[in-house]
Tab-separated table of C-alpha atoms and ligand atoms in Angstrom:
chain	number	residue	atom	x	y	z
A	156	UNK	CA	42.651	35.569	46.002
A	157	UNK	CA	41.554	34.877	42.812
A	158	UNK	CA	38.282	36.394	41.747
A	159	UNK	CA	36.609	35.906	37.537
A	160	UNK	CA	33.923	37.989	36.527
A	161	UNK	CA	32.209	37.217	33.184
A	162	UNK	CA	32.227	40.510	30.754
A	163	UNK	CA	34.840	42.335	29.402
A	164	UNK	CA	33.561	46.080	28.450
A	165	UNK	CA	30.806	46.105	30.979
A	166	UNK	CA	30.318	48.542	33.586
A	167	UNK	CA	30.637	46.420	36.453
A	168	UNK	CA	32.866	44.744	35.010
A	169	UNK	CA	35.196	47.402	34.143
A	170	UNK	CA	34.857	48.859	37.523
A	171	UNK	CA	35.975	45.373	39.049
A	172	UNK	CA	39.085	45.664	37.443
A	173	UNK	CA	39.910	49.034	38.571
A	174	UNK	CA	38.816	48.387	42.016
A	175	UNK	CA	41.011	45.133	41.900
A	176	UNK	CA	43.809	46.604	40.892
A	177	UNK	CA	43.683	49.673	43.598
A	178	UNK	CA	42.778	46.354	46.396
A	179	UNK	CA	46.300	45.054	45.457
A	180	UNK	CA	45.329	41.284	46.981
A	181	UNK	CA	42.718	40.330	44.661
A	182	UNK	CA	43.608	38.509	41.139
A	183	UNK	CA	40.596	39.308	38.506
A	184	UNK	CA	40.407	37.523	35.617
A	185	UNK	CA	37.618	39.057	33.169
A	186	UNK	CA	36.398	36.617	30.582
A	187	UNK	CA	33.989	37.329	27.693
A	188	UNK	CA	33.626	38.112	24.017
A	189	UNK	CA	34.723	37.744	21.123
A	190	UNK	CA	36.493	34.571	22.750
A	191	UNK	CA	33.099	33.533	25.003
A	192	UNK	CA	30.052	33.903	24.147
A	193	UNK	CA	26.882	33.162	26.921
A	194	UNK	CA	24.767	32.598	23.899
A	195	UNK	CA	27.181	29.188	23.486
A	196	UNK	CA	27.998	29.039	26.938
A	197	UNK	CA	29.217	25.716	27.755
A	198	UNK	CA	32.827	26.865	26.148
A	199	UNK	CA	32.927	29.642	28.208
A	200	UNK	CA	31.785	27.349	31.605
A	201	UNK	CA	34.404	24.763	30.834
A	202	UNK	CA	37.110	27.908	30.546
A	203	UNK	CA	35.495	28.671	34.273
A	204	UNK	CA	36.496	25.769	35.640
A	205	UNK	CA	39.632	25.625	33.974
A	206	UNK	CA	40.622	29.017	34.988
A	207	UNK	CA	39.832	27.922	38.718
A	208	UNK	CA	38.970	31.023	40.810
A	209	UNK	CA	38.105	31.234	44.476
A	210	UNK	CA	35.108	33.176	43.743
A	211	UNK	CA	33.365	33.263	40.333
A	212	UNK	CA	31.307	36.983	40.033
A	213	UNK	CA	28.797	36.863	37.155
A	214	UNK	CA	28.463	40.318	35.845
A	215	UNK	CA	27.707	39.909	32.184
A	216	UNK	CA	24.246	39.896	31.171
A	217	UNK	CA	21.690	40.666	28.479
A	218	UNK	CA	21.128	44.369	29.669
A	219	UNK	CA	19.314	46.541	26.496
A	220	UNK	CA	16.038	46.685	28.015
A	221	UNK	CA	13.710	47.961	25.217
A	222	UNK	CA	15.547	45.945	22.881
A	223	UNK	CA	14.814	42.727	24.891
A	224	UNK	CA	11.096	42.767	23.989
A	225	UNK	CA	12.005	42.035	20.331
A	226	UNK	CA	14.266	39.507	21.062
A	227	UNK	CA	13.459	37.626	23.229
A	228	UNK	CA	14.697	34.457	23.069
A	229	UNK	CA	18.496	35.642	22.896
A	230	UNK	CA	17.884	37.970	26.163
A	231	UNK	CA	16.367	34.459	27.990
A	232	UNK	CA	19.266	32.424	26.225
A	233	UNK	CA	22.236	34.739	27.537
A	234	UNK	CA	20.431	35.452	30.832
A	235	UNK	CA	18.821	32.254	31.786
A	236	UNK	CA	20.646	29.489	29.850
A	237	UNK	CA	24.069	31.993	30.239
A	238	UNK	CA	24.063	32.264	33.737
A	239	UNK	CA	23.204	28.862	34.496
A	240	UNK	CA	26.204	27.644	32.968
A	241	UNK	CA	28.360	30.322	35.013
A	242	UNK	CA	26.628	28.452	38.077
A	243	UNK	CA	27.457	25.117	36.842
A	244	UNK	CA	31.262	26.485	37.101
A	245	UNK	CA	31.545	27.552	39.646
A	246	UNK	CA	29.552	24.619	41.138
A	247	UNK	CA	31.776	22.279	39.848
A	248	UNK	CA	34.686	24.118	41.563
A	249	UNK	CA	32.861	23.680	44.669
A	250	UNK	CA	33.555	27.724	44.850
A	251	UNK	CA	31.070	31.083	46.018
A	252	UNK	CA	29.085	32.403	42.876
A	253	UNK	CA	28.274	36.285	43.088
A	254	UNK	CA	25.340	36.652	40.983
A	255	UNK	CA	24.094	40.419	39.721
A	256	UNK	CA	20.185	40.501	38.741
A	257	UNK	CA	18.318	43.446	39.208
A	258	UNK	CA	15.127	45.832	40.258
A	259	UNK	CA	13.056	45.247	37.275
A	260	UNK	CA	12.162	41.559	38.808
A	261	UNK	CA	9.268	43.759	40.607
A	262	UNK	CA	6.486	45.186	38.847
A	263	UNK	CA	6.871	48.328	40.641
A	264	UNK	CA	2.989	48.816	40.918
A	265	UNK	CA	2.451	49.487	44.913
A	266	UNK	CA	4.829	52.249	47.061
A	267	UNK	CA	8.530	50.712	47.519
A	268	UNK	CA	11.215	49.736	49.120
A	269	UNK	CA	10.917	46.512	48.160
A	270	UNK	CA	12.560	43.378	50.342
A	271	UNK	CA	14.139	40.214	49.084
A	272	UNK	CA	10.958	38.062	50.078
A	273	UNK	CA	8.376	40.544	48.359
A	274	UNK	CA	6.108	39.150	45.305
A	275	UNK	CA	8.333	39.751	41.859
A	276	UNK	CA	6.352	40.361	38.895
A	277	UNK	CA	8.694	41.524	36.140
A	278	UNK	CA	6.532	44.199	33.521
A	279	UNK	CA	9.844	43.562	31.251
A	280	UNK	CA	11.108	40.710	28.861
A	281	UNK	CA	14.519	41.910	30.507
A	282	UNK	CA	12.943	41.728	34.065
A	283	UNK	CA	11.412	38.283	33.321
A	284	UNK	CA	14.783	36.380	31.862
A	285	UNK	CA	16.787	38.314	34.997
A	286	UNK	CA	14.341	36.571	37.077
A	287	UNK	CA	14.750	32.882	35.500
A	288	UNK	CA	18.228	33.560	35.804
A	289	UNK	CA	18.126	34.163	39.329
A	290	UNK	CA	15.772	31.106	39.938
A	291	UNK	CA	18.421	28.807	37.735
A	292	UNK	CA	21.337	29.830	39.770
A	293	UNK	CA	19.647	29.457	42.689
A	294	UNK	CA	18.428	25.886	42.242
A	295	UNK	CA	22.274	24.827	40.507
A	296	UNK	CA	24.656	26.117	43.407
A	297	UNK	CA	23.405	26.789	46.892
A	298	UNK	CA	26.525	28.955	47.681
A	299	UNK	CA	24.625	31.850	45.896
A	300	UNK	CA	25.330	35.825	46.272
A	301	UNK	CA	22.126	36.765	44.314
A	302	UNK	CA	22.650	40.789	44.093
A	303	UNK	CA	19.552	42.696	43.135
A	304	UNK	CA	21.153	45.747	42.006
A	305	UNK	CA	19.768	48.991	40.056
A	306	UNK	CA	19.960	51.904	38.120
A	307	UNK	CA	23.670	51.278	37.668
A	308	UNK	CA	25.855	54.219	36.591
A	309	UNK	CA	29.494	54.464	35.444
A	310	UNK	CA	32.274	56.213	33.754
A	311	UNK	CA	31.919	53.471	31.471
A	312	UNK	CA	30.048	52.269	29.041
A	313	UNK	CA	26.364	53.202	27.795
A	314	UNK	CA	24.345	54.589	31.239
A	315	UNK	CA	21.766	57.153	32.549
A	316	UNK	CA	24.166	59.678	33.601
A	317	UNK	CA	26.358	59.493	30.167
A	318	UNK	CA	23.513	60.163	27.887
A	319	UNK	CA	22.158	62.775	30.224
A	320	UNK	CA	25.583	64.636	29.986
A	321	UNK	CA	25.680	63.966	26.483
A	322	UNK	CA	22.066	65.228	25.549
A	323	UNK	CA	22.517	68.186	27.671
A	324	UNK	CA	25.328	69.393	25.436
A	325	UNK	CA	23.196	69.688	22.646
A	326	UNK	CA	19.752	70.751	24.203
A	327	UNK	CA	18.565	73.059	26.532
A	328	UNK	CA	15.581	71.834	27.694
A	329	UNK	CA	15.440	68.095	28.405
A	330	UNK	CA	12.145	65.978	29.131
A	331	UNK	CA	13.168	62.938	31.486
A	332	UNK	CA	10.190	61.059	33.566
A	333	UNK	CA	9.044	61.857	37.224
A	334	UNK	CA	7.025	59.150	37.720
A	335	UNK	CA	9.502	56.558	37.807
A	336	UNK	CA	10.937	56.038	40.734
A	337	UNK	CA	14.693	53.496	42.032
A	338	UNK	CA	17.945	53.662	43.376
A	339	UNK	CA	20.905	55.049	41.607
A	340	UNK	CA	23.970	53.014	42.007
A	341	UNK	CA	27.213	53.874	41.170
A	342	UNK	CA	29.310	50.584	39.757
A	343	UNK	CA	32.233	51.857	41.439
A	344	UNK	CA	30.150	51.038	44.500
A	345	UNK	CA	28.948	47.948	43.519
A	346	UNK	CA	32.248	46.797	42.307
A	347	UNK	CA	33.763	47.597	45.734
A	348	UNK	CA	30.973	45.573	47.363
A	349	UNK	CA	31.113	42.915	45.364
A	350	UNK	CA	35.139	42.146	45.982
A	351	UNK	CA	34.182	43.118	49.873
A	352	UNK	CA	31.772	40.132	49.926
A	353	UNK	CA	34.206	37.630	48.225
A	354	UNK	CA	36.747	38.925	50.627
A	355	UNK	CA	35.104	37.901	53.538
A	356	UNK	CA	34.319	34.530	52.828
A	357	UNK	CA	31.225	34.427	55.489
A	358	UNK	CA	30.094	31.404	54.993
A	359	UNK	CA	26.558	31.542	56.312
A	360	UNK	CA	25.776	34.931	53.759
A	361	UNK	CA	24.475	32.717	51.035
A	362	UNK	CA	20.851	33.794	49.264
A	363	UNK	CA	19.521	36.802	47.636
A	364	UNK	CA	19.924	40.583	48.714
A	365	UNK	CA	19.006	43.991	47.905
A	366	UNK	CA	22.107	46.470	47.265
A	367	UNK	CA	21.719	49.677	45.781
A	368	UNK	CA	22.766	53.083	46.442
A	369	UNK	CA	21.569	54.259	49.787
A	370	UNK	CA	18.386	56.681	49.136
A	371	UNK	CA	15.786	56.699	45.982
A	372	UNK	CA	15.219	59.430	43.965
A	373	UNK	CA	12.981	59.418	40.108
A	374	UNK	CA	15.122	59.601	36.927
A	375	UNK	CA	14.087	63.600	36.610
A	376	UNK	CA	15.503	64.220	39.989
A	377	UNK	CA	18.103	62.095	39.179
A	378	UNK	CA	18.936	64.021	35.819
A	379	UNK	CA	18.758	67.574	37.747
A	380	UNK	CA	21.743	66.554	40.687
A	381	UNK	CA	23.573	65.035	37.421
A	382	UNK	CA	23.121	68.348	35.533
A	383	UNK	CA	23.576	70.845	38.857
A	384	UNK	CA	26.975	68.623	39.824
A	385	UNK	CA	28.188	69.042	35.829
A	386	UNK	CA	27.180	72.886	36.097
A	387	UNK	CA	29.145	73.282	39.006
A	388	UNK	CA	32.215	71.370	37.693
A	389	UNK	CA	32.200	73.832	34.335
A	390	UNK	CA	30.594	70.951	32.530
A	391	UNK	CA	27.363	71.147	29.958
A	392	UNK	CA	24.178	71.721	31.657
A	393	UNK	CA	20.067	72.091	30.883
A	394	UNK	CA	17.046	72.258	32.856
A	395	UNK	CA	15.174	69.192	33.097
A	396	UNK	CA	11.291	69.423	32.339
A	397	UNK	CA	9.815	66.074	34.858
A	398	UNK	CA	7.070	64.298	32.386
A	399	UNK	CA	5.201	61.034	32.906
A	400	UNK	CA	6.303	57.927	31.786
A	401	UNK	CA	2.881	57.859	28.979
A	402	UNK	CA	4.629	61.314	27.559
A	403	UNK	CA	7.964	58.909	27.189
A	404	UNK	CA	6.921	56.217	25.316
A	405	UNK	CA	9.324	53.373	25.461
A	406	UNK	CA	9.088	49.728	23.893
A	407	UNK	CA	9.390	47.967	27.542
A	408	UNK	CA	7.218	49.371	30.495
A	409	UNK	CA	9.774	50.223	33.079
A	410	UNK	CA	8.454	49.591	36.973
A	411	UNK	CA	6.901	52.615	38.325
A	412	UNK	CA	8.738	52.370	42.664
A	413	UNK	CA	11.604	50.033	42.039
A	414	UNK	CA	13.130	51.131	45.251
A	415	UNK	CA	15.517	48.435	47.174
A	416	UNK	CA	15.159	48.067	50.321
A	417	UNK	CA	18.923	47.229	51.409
A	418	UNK	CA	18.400	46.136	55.484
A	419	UNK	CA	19.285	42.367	54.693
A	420	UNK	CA	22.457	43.236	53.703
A	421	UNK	CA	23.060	46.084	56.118
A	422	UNK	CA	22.327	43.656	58.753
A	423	UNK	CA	24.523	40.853	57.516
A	424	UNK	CA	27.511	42.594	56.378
A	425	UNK	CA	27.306	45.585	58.524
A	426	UNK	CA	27.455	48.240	55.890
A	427	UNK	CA	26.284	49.605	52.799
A	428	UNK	CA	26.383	52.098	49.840
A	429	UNK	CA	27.000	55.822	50.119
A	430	UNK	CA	24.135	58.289	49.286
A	431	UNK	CA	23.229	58.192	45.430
A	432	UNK	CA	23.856	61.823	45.251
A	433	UNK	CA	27.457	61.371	46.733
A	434	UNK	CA	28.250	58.836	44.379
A	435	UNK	CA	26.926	60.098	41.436
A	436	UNK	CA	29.169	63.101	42.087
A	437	UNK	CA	32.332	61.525	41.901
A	438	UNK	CA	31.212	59.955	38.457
A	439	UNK	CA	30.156	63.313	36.852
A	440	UNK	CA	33.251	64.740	37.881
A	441	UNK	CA	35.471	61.744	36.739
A	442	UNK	CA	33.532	61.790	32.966
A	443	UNK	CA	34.342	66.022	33.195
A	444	UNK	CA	37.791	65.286	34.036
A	445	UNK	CA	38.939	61.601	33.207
A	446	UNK	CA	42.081	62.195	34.881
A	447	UNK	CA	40.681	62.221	38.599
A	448	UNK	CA	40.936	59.169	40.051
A	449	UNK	CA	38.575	59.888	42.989
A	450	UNK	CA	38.127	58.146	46.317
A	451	UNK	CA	34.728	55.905	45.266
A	452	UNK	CA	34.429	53.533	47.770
A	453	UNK	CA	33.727	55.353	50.937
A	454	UNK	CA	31.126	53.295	53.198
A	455	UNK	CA	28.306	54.394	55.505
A	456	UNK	CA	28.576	52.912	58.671
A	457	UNK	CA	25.345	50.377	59.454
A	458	UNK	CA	24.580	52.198	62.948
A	459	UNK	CA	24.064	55.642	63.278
A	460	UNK	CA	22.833	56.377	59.800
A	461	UNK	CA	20.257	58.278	58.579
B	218	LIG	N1	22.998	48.510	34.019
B	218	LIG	C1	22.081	48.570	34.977
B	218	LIG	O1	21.422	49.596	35.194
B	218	LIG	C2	21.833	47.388	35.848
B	218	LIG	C3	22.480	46.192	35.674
B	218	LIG	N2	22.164	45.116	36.457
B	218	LIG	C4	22.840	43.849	36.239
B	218	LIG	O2	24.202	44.013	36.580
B	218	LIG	C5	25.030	43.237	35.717
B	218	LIG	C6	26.095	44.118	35.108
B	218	LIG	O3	25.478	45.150	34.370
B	218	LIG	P1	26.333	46.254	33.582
B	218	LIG	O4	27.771	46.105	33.925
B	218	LIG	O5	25.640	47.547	33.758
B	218	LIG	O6	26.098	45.752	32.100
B	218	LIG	P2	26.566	46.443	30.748
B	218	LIG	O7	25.365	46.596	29.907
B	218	LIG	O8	27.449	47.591	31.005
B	218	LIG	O9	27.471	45.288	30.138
B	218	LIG	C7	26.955	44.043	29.819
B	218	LIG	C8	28.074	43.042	29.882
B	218	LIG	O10	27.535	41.766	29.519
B	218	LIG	C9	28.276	41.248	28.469
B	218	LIG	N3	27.465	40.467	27.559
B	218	LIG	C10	26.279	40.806	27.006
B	218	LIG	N4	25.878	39.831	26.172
B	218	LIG	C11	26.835	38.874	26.211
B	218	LIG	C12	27.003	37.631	25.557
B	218	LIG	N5	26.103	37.161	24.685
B	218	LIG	N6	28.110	36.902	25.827
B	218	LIG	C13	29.039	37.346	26.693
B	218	LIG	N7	28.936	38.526	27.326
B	218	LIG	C14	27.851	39.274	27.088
B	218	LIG	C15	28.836	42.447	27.735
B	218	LIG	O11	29.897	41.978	26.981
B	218	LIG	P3	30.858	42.888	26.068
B	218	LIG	O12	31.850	43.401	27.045
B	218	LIG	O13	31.417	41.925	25.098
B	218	LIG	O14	29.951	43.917	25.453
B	218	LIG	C16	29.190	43.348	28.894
B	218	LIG	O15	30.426	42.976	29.447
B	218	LIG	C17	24.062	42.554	34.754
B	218	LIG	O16	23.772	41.272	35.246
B	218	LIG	C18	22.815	43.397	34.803
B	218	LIG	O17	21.650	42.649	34.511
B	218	LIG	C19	21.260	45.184	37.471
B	218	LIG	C20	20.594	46.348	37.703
B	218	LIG	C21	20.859	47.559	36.946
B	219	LIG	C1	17.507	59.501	28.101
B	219	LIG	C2	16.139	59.715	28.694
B	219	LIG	C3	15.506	58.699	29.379
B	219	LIG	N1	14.273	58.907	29.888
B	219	LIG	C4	13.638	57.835	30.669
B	219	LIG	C5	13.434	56.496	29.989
B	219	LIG	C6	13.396	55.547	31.154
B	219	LIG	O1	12.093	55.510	31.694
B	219	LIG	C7	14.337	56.176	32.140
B	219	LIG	C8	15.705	55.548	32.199
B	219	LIG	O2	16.161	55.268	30.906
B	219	LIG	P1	17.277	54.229	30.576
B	219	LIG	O3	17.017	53.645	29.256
B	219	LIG	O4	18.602	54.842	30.813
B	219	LIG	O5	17.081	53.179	31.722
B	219	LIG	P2	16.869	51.614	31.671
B	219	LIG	O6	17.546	51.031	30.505
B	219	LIG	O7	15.462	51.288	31.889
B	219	LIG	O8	17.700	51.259	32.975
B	219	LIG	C9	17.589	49.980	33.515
B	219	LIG	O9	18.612	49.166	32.969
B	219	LIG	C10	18.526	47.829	33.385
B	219	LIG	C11	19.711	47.087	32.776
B	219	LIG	C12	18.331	47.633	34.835
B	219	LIG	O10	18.609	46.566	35.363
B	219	LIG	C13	17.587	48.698	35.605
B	219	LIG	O11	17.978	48.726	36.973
B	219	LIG	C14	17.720	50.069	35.026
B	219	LIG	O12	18.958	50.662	35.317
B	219	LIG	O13	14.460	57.549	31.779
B	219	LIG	C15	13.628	60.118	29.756
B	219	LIG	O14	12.493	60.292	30.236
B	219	LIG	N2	14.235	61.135	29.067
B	219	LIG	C16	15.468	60.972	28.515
B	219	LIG	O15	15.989	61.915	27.875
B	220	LIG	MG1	18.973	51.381	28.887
């Protein structure tokens, strides 16, 4: 089948072309800058069309978040007016539309895991344009994968786990919030799910879901496993001081629980991520040795689990 996901140097998109090409059966077709640009998106909708995919996957996306609260009216124009023309596509083709928003569409002020149906309040310019988006897909193409992802990690691209081994090089003490709290996800994961779902062609699946990596952890927790898994692979490593988020000041307010609550799509599909921890493992140990091409898309069963 053939599946094109807007991007080209994105993490999820990146990982969509690796996982396509280990699949075998799945055509991707990435399409992006310098040739398309969302900000003049109707050039890049008619290539859509033209291109004619069985499943369009829109992964590209305004994603600096601090940056977003000084401009933003290009974050709203690439996420809102952006993705809406992806929809229009891939309406037009009559075809599924796999959609990627994300956790910061919650406020993040009461106790998570949060469900698909629960009140979104985004604290973020980046939240708030994600969650346009999501409404302007919604209301252009009822054959809708909305994917509220989070946290997403890579051995690609700018992400959490990157600049942690990066910073830990150079320091030995690092500060890095407790008080934040979410769901690591690996885009190897995600990127896995993602060609699962066009795969399977259910056609009653339509609407929004939460899919994250299975378990929540805060972003100093997070930073320790990164750091102990590095250590233990001969990589650099420093001990992570947990601060609060007002001893971090950042330009955007990030949600204090962001957790996803994933049981919609457990129940529907029947599976879901693997444990954060395993996940972010195999990543670590990919950026310390860029040769291993590790199994990453090992699935938790929906019964049975923890
Ligand atoms: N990163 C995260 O932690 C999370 C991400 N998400 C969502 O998942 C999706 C994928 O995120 P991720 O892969 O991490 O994103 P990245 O930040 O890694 O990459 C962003 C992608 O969007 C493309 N892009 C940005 N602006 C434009 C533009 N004006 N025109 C065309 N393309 C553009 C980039 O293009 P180029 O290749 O040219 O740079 C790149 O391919 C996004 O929708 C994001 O909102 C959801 C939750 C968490
Ligand atoms: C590097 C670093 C970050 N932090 C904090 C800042 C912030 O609160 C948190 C994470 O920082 P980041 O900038 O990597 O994360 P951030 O850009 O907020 O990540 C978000 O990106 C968007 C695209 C999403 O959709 C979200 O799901 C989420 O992944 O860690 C520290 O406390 N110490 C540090 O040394
Ligand atoms: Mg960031």
């Amino acid at each position: 089948m053939k599946v094109l996901a807007t991007g080209t140097t994105g993490q999820v998109v990146t990982c969509l072309t690796e996982i396509a090409v280990r699949l075998g059966d799945v055509e991707l077709i990435t399409i992006g800058r310098p040739e398309f640009d969302l900000i003049n998106p109707v050039p890049l909708r008619e290539a859509i069309v033209a291109a004619s995919p069985d499943v369009v996957v829109s992964a590209a996306a305004y994603t600096a978040v601090d940056r977003a609260e000084d401009e933003p009216a290009r974050a709203r124009a690439v996420n809102v007016a952006g993705a809406a023309c992806v929809a229009e596509a891939a309406a037009r083709l009559g075809v599924p539309l796999i959609h990627l928003s994300t956790d910061y569409v919650f406020s993040g002020d009461d106790p998570g895991p949060r469900k698909e149906n629960d009140q979104t309040r985004p604290r973020t310019l980046y939240g708030a344009s994600k969650l346009d988006g999501e409404k302007a897909v919604a209301s252009i193409t009822p054959r809708h994968v909305i994917l509220r992802t989070s946290w997403v990690y890579s051995p690609f691209g700018t992400n959490f786990v990157r600049t942690i081994l990066r910073l830990a090089k150079s320091r030995e003490i690092l500060s890095v919030v407790s008080d934040q709290h979410g769901n690591p996800t690996s885009a190897l994961d995600l990127a896995a799910a993602i060609l699962e779902i066009a795969r399977s062609r259910k056609g009653d699946a339509f609407g929004v879901y939460h899919l994250a990596g299975t378990g929540g952890t805060n972003w100093s927790d997070f930073a320790r496993h990164i750091l102990a898994v590095s250590h233990l692979n001969g990589g650099p490593f420093a001990t992570i001081r947990g601060i609060a988020s007002a001893d971090y000041p950042t330009r955007a307010r990030r949600p204090q629980d962001s957790r996803l609550c994933t049981d919609k799509f457990e129940g529907i599909f029947g599976w879901c991520l693997p444990p954060w921890q395993d996940s972010t493992k195999l990543v670590v140990r990919r950026l310390l040795d860029p040769d291993l091409r590790l199994q990453s898309v090992a699935r938790r069963p929906a019964a049975g689990g923890e």
